[in-house]
Every structure is written in C-alpha cells, then in structure tokens.
Amino acid sequence: MNLKELRDNARPLVKSHCRVCPSCNGWGCAGEIPGMGGAGTAASFKRNLRALANLEFNTSLIHDVKAPDTAVSVMGFALSMPLMVAPVGGLSFNLGGPMGEGDYQRAVGEGASAAGISCGTPDAAAEGVFEAGLAEAGKPLGFGIMPFVKPWEPELVTRKLALAKEAGCRAVAMDLDSVGLATLRLMMHPCLPKSEEEIREIVSFAHGLGLKFAIKGLMTPEDALRAADCGADGVIVSNHGGRVLDFMPGTADVLPEVAKALGGRVAVFCDGGVRSGGDVLKMLALGADCVMVGRPFAIAAVGGGAEGVALLAASYRQELETAMVMTGTASVRDIHSSILRRRSSGMTS
Ligand SMILES: Cc1cc2nc3c(=O)[nH]c(=O)nc-3n(C[C@H](O)[C@H](O)[C@H](O)COP(=O)(O)O)c2cc1C
C-alpha cells in the first residue's frame, strides 16, 4: 500500500463527509460540522495552513549532519520523533461511520505504536467514545496514549480521569476549546469555560492520581501562562483544526509568542494544518516540543487501518529527516528558529 492507495481506499468510505482532497486545507469543506470542515467560512482552518506556508527554510549544506536524531522525550512520552496523532472522535457523525470508534482507535493506536509515536484519544458526548480510546492504553504499546477529556461538569471529568488512571495512562489532557464545538451543542451537551480555580482543582485531582495534565486549545500567551500557573504540565497550542470558532489566527502564527512566554516552564505541543515532516520541523523551530496531526491520520486509518497510520507516520519521518539534514539540524535539541525565514512574496501557496 502507498499513500495514494490509502487515500483512494478512504474516499468512497467517507464520501458523504470528506472529499479526501489532494491538500487537506479547509477549502472544500468550509462549515461542514458535523463533518471534517472548519467552523463558518473555515478561516481558522485555512489560516493554519497559510501560517505554515508563509514560512520557508534557510538551508545549510556544509556540515556533517548525515543521520539526524529525531528522538524526543516530552511530558513523560519517549517518542522516536516529535509527532503524535491528534485525538479525532465522532466517526459516525463526522465521517459517516466508515468504521466503529473502537476499530478506529485500535488502528490509530497500533499504527502509531508501530511508528514509535503516541496518540491522543478523543472524548465525545456519546457514550463509549472515551472508553474506546482507553482500550488502547492497556496494550503493551511502549509509547502510551494521551486521553483527552472535554471540559464537562466536575463529576464527569473526575470520573473520566479515574478511568484513564485505571487503564494505565500516565498523562491526560483537556481540550478546553470544546466550549465552542457545534457538535456538542447539537447533542444538547455543551461544555462551559472553566475558571482558574476550577482548572487548579482538576489539575490537582489529576496529579493526585499520578497523571500529568495538559490543556489543549490555548492560543494566547496569557491563557498559556494561566494554565502553567494552575499547575498544568503541558500546553497544546491549537484552534481545534479551526472547528471551534471562525477567524482565529493560524497556530504557527501564535506559537512563538506562547512558547516565549512559557519559557520552558511546561511542555509545548502544537497542531493545525501540519501536512508534512517539513511542517513538523517548522513548528519545532517556532517553539513546540511536539507536534500533533489530526485529519490526515484519520483518513489514513480509514483507508489503511494500522498499516495506513504507520505508513503516513513513516512519510512524516522521512520528510522531517530530510528537512533536518537540509537545514543542518543534528537533533531535535538543536532545532533553532534561524532555520526559518518569513516569505517575502504575498502569494498564499
Ligand atoms: C472530526 C474531528 C474530530 C475531532 N475530535 C477531537 C476530540 O475529540 N478531542 C480533541 O481534543 N480534538 C479533536 N479534534 C481536533 C484535533 O485533535 C486536532 O486539534 C485538529 O484536527 C488538528 O488540525 P488538523 O486536522 O489540521 O491536523 C477533532 C478534529 C476533527 C477533524
């Protein structure tokens, strides 16, 4: 199987919900939520890709970097490269049910594990989605999973964190930006924002269970610092793939200021529009410790199961290694912002 075949396999299975476009960029599916699109005009989704496209590499070719070291350790995860599969849930209403939630999480978990990386698992209003992901934690993966819990009412959050602990997880996260999710409103189970006091209580409950805790969906230095002050171990710069609010900035545009404000206090993850290993390197050079990818892995899992996920991860790895060699970057620790330049032309691709 190759990447084209797995996308061709996926297309008929998801055809009422995703066109499996040559470039997954938000143009073909604007406003399609439920579905795979971005909210409203999909400006936030498109800006994620544009922010990355506006960056170019400064190459460096006189050096002895021949086999770059991509290994990284972040928030307790020892990964063969700084990439994780982002949590994607609601296969029935977002992708037309090409496979069950459990089969999907298994494909992602096994494929990620084969590639030496980890994955986030999703949460949803529907019963069983969170638990389907946790089933992957019990397996001898070696790389672990990071379950994401939505900002539900406190009893439900603590119950889900306890389930994650029981399943053997070492770290969990909360996608705080799900407050904006239309799908939760449609299902009459919306989420509400959390005060600093509430966040402190959740983080302290997670720490009491021995779980590290990250907060996803933070897009400003102020929010990221609040999360760190509340005890979070990680911040995930994300606009939920543009699904929670129209006209948010691209994540690559805000990442440098967030990473600078945090100054290494907590782990920094980032996602949104990352479509190649080169994009992974750009995010790392902008200040991320690890990068997440959503939609492309969802299509890989539908079109090729665990093999498809591992194949896509291998392609990200090969592109990342090439970009590291071409910029003279010996290891993830050596990545520097000077490998990037902002493009001068006004073109968008
Ligand atoms: C169909 C779909 C379902 C998603 N479900 C979740 C979820 O349950 N929890 C979560 O934190 N993020 C969820 N996300 C957001 C992704 O984790 C990730 O932030 C986003 O897809 C990254 O952008 P990308 O798809 O451009 O890579 C979902 C995204 C999509 C497209």
Coordinates of N, CA and C in Angstrom, one line a residue, residues 157-284:
V157 N -15.7 14.8 34.7 CA -14.3 15.0 34.5 C -13.5 14.0 35.4
T158 N -13.8 14.1 36.7 CA -13.0 13.3 37.6 C -13.3 11.8 37.4
R159 N -14.5 11.4 37.0 CA -14.8 10.0 36.7 C -13.9 9.6 35.5
K160 N -13.8 10.4 34.5 CA -13.1 10.0 33.3 C -11.6 10.0 33.6
L161 N -11.1 10.9 34.4 CA -9.7 10.9 34.8 C -9.3 9.6 35.5
A162 N -10.2 9.2 36.4 CA -10.0 8.0 37.2 C -10.0 6.8 36.3
L163 N -10.9 6.8 35.2 CA -10.9 5.7 34.3 C -9.5 5.6 33.5
A164 N -9.0 6.8 33.2 CA -7.7 6.9 32.4 C -6.6 6.3 33.3
K165 N -6.6 6.6 34.6 CA -5.6 6.1 35.5 C -5.7 4.6 35.6
E166 N -7.0 4.1 35.8 CA -7.2 2.6 35.9 C -6.7 1.9 34.6
A167 N -6.9 2.6 33.5 CA -6.5 2.0 32.2 C -5.0 1.9 32.0
G168 N -4.2 2.6 32.9 CA -2.8 2.6 32.8 C -2.1 3.8 32.2
C169 N -2.9 4.9 32.0 CA -2.3 6.1 31.4 C -1.4 6.8 32.4
R170 N -0.5 7.6 31.8 CA 0.4 8.4 32.7 C 0.2 9.9 32.5
A171 N -0.6 10.2 31.4 CA -0.8 11.6 31.1 C -2.2 11.8 30.5
V172 N -2.9 12.9 30.8 CA -4.2 13.2 30.2 C -4.2 14.6 29.8
A173 N -5.2 15.0 29.0 CA -5.3 16.4 28.5 C -6.8 16.8 28.5
M174 N -7.0 18.1 28.5 CA -8.4 18.6 28.4 C -8.4 19.5 27.2
D175 N -9.3 19.3 26.2 CA -9.5 20.2 25.1 C -10.5 21.3 25.6
L176 N -9.9 22.3 26.2 CA -10.8 23.4 26.8 C -11.5 24.2 25.7
D177 N -11.0 24.2 24.5 CA -11.7 24.9 23.5 C -12.9 24.2 22.9
S178 N -13.3 23.1 23.4 CA -14.5 22.4 23.0 C -15.7 23.2 23.4
V179 N -15.5 24.2 24.3 CA -16.6 25.1 24.6 C -17.3 25.6 23.3
G180 N -16.5 25.8 22.3 CA -17.1 26.3 21.0 C -17.6 25.3 20.0
L181 N -17.6 24.0 20.4 CA -17.9 22.9 19.5 C -19.4 22.9 19.1
A182 N -19.8 23.0 17.9 CA -21.2 23.0 17.4 C -21.8 21.6 17.7
T183 N -20.9 20.5 17.5 CA -21.5 19.2 17.6 C -22.0 18.9 19.1
L184 N -21.3 19.5 20.1 CA -21.8 19.3 21.4 C -23.1 20.0 21.7
R185 N -23.2 21.2 21.1 CA -24.5 22.0 21.2 C -25.6 21.2 20.6
L186 N -25.3 20.6 19.4 CA -26.4 19.8 18.6 C -26.8 18.6 19.5
M187 N -25.9 18.1 20.2 CA -26.2 16.9 21.1 C -26.7 17.3 22.4
M188 N -27.0 18.6 22.6 CA -27.5 19.1 23.9 C -26.6 18.8 25.1
H189 N -25.3 18.8 24.8 CA -24.4 18.6 25.9 C -23.2 19.5 25.7
P190 N -23.5 20.8 25.7 CA -22.4 21.8 25.5 C -21.4 21.8 26.7
C191 N -20.2 22.3 26.5 CA -19.2 22.5 27.6 C -19.1 23.9 27.9
L192 N -18.8 24.3 29.1 CA -18.6 25.7 29.5 C -17.2 25.9 29.9
P193 N -16.7 27.2 29.8 CA -15.4 27.5 30.2 C -15.1 27.2 31.7
K194 N -13.9 27.1 32.1 CA -13.5 26.8 33.5 C -12.8 28.0 34.0
S195 N -13.0 28.3 35.3 CA -12.3 29.4 36.0 C -10.9 28.8 36.4
E196 N -10.0 29.8 36.8 CA -8.7 29.3 37.2 C -8.8 28.4 38.4
E197 N -9.8 28.7 39.3 CA -10.0 27.8 40.5 C -10.4 26.4 40.0
E198 N -11.3 26.3 39.1 CA -11.7 25.0 38.6 C -10.6 24.2 37.9
I199 N -9.8 25.0 37.1 CA -8.7 24.3 36.5 C -7.7 23.8 37.5
R200 N -7.4 24.6 38.5 CA -6.5 24.2 39.6 C -7.0 22.9 40.3
E201 N -8.3 22.8 40.5 CA -8.8 21.6 41.2 C -8.7 20.4 40.3
I202 N -8.9 20.6 39.0 CA -8.8 19.4 38.0 C -7.4 19.0 38.0
V203 N -6.5 19.9 37.8 CA -5.0 19.6 37.7 C -4.6 18.9 39.0
S204 N -5.0 19.4 40.1 CA -4.6 18.8 41.4 C -5.2 17.4 41.5
F205 N -6.4 17.2 41.0 CA -7.0 15.8 41.1 C -6.2 14.9 40.2
A206 N -5.8 15.3 39.0 CA -5.0 14.5 38.1 C -3.7 14.2 38.7
H207 N -3.0 15.2 39.3 CA -1.7 15.0 39.9 C -1.9 14.0 41.1
G208 N -3.0 14.1 41.8 CA -3.2 13.2 42.9 C -3.3 11.7 42.4
L209 N -3.7 11.6 41.2 CA -3.8 10.2 40.6 C -2.4 9.8 40.0
G210 N -1.5 10.7 40.0 CA -0.2 10.4 39.4 C -0.2 10.7 37.9
L211 N -1.2 11.5 37.4 CA -1.3 11.7 36.0 C -0.7 13.1 35.6
K212 N 0.1 13.2 34.6 CA 0.4 14.6 34.1 C -0.8 15.1 33.4
F213 N -0.8 16.5 33.3 CA -2.1 17.1 32.7 C -1.7 18.2 31.8
A214 N -2.2 18.1 30.6 CA -2.0 19.2 29.6 C -3.4 19.8 29.2
I215 N -3.3 21.1 28.8 CA -4.5 21.8 28.4 C -4.4 22.2 26.9
K216 N -5.4 21.8 26.1 CA -5.4 22.0 24.7 C -6.3 23.1 24.3
G217 N -5.9 23.8 23.3 CA -6.8 24.8 22.7 C -6.4 26.2 23.2
L218 N -5.2 26.4 23.7 CA -4.8 27.7 24.2 C -4.1 28.4 23.1
M219 N -4.4 29.7 22.8 CA -3.9 30.4 21.6 C -3.3 31.7 22.0
T220 N -3.2 32.0 23.3 CA -2.5 33.3 23.7 C -1.5 33.1 24.8
P221 N -0.5 33.9 24.9 CA 0.5 33.8 26.0 C -0.3 33.9 27.3
E222 N -1.3 34.8 27.4 CA -2.0 35.0 28.7 C -2.6 33.7 29.2
D223 N -3.4 33.0 28.3 CA -4.0 31.8 28.7 C -3.0 30.7 29.0
A224 N -1.9 30.7 28.2 CA -0.9 29.6 28.4 C -0.3 29.8 29.8
L225 N 0.0 31.1 30.1 CA 0.6 31.4 31.5 C -0.4 31.0 32.6
R226 N -1.7 31.3 32.4 CA -2.7 30.9 33.4 C -2.7 29.4 33.6
A227 N -2.6 28.7 32.5 CA -2.6 27.2 32.6 C -1.4 26.7 33.4
A228 N -0.2 27.3 33.1 CA 1.0 26.9 33.8 C 0.9 27.3 35.3
D229 N 0.4 28.5 35.5 CA 0.2 28.9 36.9 C -0.8 28.0 37.7
C230 N -1.7 27.4 37.0 CA -2.7 26.4 37.6 C -2.0 25.1 37.8
G231 N -0.8 24.9 37.3 CA -0.1 23.6 37.6 C -0.1 22.7 36.4
A232 N -0.6 23.1 35.2 CA -0.6 22.2 34.1 C 0.8 21.8 33.7
D233 N 1.0 20.6 33.2 CA 2.4 20.2 32.8 C 2.6 20.4 31.3
G234 N 1.5 20.7 30.6 CA 1.7 20.9 29.1 C 0.6 21.8 28.6
V235 N 1.0 22.6 27.5 CA 0.0 23.4 26.9 C 0.0 23.0 25.4
I236 N -1.2 22.8 24.8 CA -1.3 22.5 23.4 C -1.9 23.6 22.7
V237 N -1.1 24.3 21.9 CA -1.5 25.4 21.1 C -2.3 24.8 19.9
S238 N -3.6 25.2 19.9 CA -4.5 24.6 18.9 C -5.7 25.4 18.7
N239 N -6.3 25.4 17.5 CA -7.6 26.0 17.4 C -8.6 24.9 17.0
H240 N -8.3 23.7 17.4 CA -9.1 22.5 17.2 C -9.3 22.3 15.7
G241 N -8.2 22.5 14.9 CA -8.3 22.4 13.5 C -9.3 23.3 12.9
G242 N -9.5 24.5 13.5 CA -10.4 25.5 13.0 C -11.9 25.2 13.2
R243 N -12.2 24.3 14.1 CA -13.6 23.8 14.3 C -14.4 24.5 15.3
V244 N -13.7 25.3 16.2 CA -14.5 25.9 17.3 C -14.9 27.3 17.2
L245 N -14.2 28.1 16.3 CA -14.5 29.5 16.1 C -13.9 30.0 14.8
D246 N -14.7 30.6 14.0 CA -14.2 31.2 12.7 C -13.3 32.4 13.0
F247 N -12.3 32.6 12.2 CA -11.4 33.8 12.3 C -10.5 33.8 13.5
M248 N -10.0 32.6 13.8 CA -8.9 32.6 14.8 C -7.6 32.6 14.0
P249 N -6.5 33.0 14.6 CA -5.2 33.0 13.8 C -4.7 31.6 13.6
G250 N -3.8 31.5 12.6 CA -3.1 30.2 12.4 C -2.3 29.9 13.6
T251 N -2.2 28.6 14.0 CA -1.5 28.2 15.2 C 0.0 28.6 15.1
A252 N 0.6 28.4 13.9 CA 2.0 28.7 13.7 C 2.3 30.2 13.9
D253 N 1.3 31.0 13.7 CA 1.4 32.5 13.9 C 1.5 32.9 15.4
V254 N 0.8 32.1 16.2 CA 0.8 32.5 17.7 C 1.8 31.6 18.5
L255 N 2.2 30.5 17.9 CA 3.1 29.6 18.7 C 4.4 30.3 19.3
P256 N 5.1 31.1 18.5 CA 6.3 31.7 19.0 C 6.1 32.6 20.3
E257 N 5.0 33.4 20.3 CA 4.8 34.2 21.4 C 4.3 33.4 22.7
V258 N 3.6 32.3 22.4 CA 3.2 31.4 23.5 C 4.4 30.7 24.1
A259 N 5.2 30.2 23.2 CA 6.4 29.4 23.7 C 7.4 30.4 24.4
K260 N 7.5 31.6 23.9 CA 8.4 32.5 24.6 C 7.9 32.9 26.0
A261 N 6.6 33.1 26.1 CA 6.0 33.5 27.4 C 6.2 32.3 28.4
L262 N 6.1 31.1 27.9 CA 6.2 30.0 28.8 C 7.7 29.7 29.2
G263 N 8.6 30.0 28.3 CA 10.0 30.0 28.6 C 10.5 28.6 29.1
G264 N 9.9 27.5 28.6 CA 10.3 26.2 29.0 C 9.7 25.7 30.3
R265 N 8.8 26.5 30.9 CA 8.2 26.0 32.2 C 7.4 24.7 32.0
V266 N 6.7 24.6 30.9 CA 5.8 23.4 30.7 C 6.1 22.9 29.2
A267 N 5.7 21.7 28.9 CA 5.8 21.2 27.6 C 4.9 21.9 26.6
V268 N 5.3 22.2 25.4 CA 4.5 22.9 24.5 C 4.2 22.0 23.3
F269 N 3.0 21.7 23.0 CA 2.5 21.0 21.8 C 1.9 22.0 20.9
C270 N 1.8 21.6 19.6 CA 1.0 22.5 18.7 C 0.4 21.6 17.6
D271 N -0.7 22.0 17.1 CA -1.3 21.3 16.0 C -2.1 22.3 15.1
G272 N -2.5 21.8 13.9 CA -3.3 22.6 13.0 C -2.6 22.8 11.7
G273 N -3.0 22.0 10.7 CA -2.5 22.2 9.3 C -1.2 21.6 9.0
V274 N -0.7 20.8 9.9 CA 0.7 20.2 9.7 C 0.5 19.0 8.7
R275 N 1.1 19.2 7.5 CA 0.8 18.3 6.4 C 2.1 17.6 5.9
S276 N 3.2 17.8 6.6 CA 4.4 17.2 6.1 C 5.4 17.2 7.3
G277 N 6.5 16.4 7.1 CA 7.6 16.5 8.1 C 8.3 17.8 8.1
G278 N 8.2 18.5 7.0 CA 8.8 19.9 6.9 C 8.0 20.8 7.8
D279 N 6.6 20.6 7.8 CA 5.8 21.4 8.7 C 6.1 21.1 10.2
V280 N 6.4 19.8 10.4 CA 6.7 19.4 11.8 C 8.0 20.2 12.3
L281 N 9.0 20.3 11.4 CA 10.2 21.0 11.7 C 9.9 22.5 11.9
K282 N 9.1 23.0 11.1 CA 8.7 24.5 11.3 C 8.1 24.7 12.6
M283 N 7.2 23.9 13.1 CA 6.5 24.0 14.4 C 7.6 23.9 15.5
L284 N 8.5 23.0 15.3 CA 9.5 22.8 16.4 C 10.4 24.1 16.4

